[in-house]
Amino acid sequence: MPEDGSGNGAARTARTAALILVLCFLLNALSRGIGESFTTFLLVLTEEFRADRADVAAIYSLQMLLAGCAAPLAGYCFDRFGPLRLYIGGLVLLIGGLLAASFAGQLWQLYLFIGIGVGSAAASLGNAPHSALVARWFAGAQLSRAMSVVYAAVGIGSLVLQHRDKRGRRLDLNMCVPVALLHPIMGDLLSFGRVNKPARPWLGLYAADQEEGIVVASVAARARGQRHRRAG
């Protein structure tokens, strides 16, 4: 953290560091939150473009691939042009890609605007430049805590899903667990990191997600499920 001999200067430095931490958190939540929420629109896009679900899901794969592979380039731009220009460029890519995608008439355009545009924005607004920026203002144990706050923003946007029931209705779901359900096992989670009970035997079943629900795709050899299958 930059040092200043005066007390007022130290207070201003602490406030600036806190604001930078909040900024990195918000940018990370914005870029990754929008990117991770793509699965929410998977069914809608599949119906709108009359495309195979795998072709639509590949847009998300391209976006995540580019967000990771472009991180070294984002780090170079951070050193070459500074964080302000990098973040502005990332926001332009993010906003421009989303606006252009709203006018897309063909699936390949979503590959371009969402896969490449939003993916590049996620790299520019992601953890690589945030790590370099936060390291300028925090050190030691403070740096570890600060980075944990920045990384906590990654999960925002990934908790919303969609599913279709047997009647063809689209259902909005989320993966949140009510805190009240954790109360009976909270002591075990804090002490052991899991429920303090003997582990249940693995049946060896491999499941897959189908349109109508979860189905058993295969059974592992010599597993408990295989033995019960033979006995049945």
Tab-separated table of C-alpha atoms in Angstrom, residues 132-210:
chain	number	residue	atom	x	y	z
A	132	ALA	CA	-2.428	-6.477	-10.427
A	133	LEU	CA	-4.403	-3.430	-9.322
A	134	VAL	CA	-5.291	-4.702	-5.856
A	135	ALA	CA	-1.655	-5.701	-5.256
A	136	ARG	CA	-0.695	-2.020	-5.581
A	137	TRP	CA	-2.824	-1.085	-2.582
A	138	PHE	CA	-2.723	-4.120	-0.306
A	139	ALA	CA	0.106	-6.277	0.997
A	140	GLY	CA	0.610	-9.348	3.159
A	141	ALA	CA	-2.481	-10.750	4.837
A	142	GLN	CA	-4.514	-7.762	3.646
A	143	LEU	CA	-3.810	-8.748	0.042
A	144	SER	CA	-5.144	-12.264	0.605
A	145	ARG	CA	-8.341	-10.953	2.160
A	146	ALA	CA	-8.766	-8.330	-0.546
A	147	MET	CA	-8.371	-10.896	-3.340
A	148	SER	CA	-10.913	-13.175	-1.670
A	149	VAL	CA	-13.424	-10.316	-1.838
A	150	VAL	CA	-12.717	-9.788	-5.547
A	151	TYR	CA	-13.001	-13.496	-6.346
A	152	ALA	CA	-16.291	-13.725	-4.429
A	153	ALA	CA	-17.931	-11.756	-7.240
A	154	VAL	CA	-17.367	-14.598	-9.724
A	155	GLY	CA	-20.377	-16.587	-8.536
A	156	ILE	CA	-22.869	-13.765	-9.029
A	157	GLY	CA	-25.137	-14.506	-11.985
A	158	SER	CA	-24.482	-18.246	-12.026
A	159	LEU	CA	-27.265	-19.119	-9.581
A	160	VAL	CA	-30.171	-18.658	-12.000
A	161	LEU	CA	-31.211	-21.561	-14.247
A	162	GLN	CA	-34.155	-22.544	-16.410
A	163	HIS	CA	-35.890	-25.879	-16.833
A	164	ARG	CA	-38.900	-27.126	-18.791
A	165	ASP	CA	-41.507	-29.292	-17.102
A	166	LYS	CA	-43.554	-32.076	-18.692
A	167	ARG	CA	-46.198	-29.607	-19.842
A	168	GLY	CA	-43.648	-27.566	-21.750
A	169	ARG	CA	-43.687	-24.673	-19.312
A	170	ARG	CA	-40.412	-22.880	-18.661
A	171	LEU	CA	-39.487	-22.729	-14.973
A	172	ASP	CA	-36.996	-20.338	-13.432
A	173	LEU	CA	-34.830	-22.033	-10.818
A	174	ASN	CA	-31.922	-21.093	-8.614
A	175	MET	CA	-29.267	-23.004	-6.736
A	176	CYS	CA	-29.516	-21.092	-3.459
A	177	VAL	CA	-29.891	-23.123	-0.250
A	178	PRO	CA	-32.087	-21.535	2.449
A	179	VAL	CA	-30.018	-20.804	5.531
A	180	ALA	CA	-32.668	-22.412	7.746
A	181	LEU	CA	-31.917	-25.799	6.173
A	182	LEU	CA	-28.258	-25.505	7.197
A	183	HIS	CA	-28.998	-24.820	10.871
A	184	PRO	CA	-29.164	-28.500	11.995
A	185	ILE	CA	-25.761	-29.278	10.431
A	186	MET	CA	-24.045	-25.912	10.887
A	187	GLY	CA	-21.995	-27.177	13.839
A	188	ASP	CA	-20.644	-30.093	11.804
A	189	LEU	CA	-19.877	-27.841	8.833
A	190	LEU	CA	-17.891	-25.425	10.992
A	191	SER	CA	-16.007	-28.187	12.810
A	192	PHE	CA	-15.434	-30.798	10.110
A	193	GLY	CA	-16.364	-29.100	6.817
A	194	ARG	CA	-19.020	-31.778	6.213
A	195	VAL	CA	-21.772	-33.662	8.029
A	196	ASN	CA	-20.240	-35.812	10.776
A	197	LYS	CA	-21.822	-39.065	9.632
A	198	PRO	CA	-20.463	-42.134	7.856
A	199	ALA	CA	-20.246	-41.557	4.114
A	200	ARG	CA	-22.916	-43.230	2.039
A	201	PRO	CA	-21.609	-45.904	-0.339
A	202	TRP	CA	-21.192	-44.790	-3.928
A	203	LEU	CA	-23.632	-46.593	-6.214
A	204	GLY	CA	-21.541	-46.005	-9.332
A	205	LEU	CA	-24.343	-44.343	-11.280
A	206	TYR	CA	-23.567	-41.746	-13.943
A	207	ALA	CA	-26.462	-39.368	-14.561
A	208	ALA	CA	-27.198	-37.094	-17.506
A	209	ASP	CA	-29.533	-34.142	-18.019
A	210	GLN	CA	-32.253	-34.822	-20.578
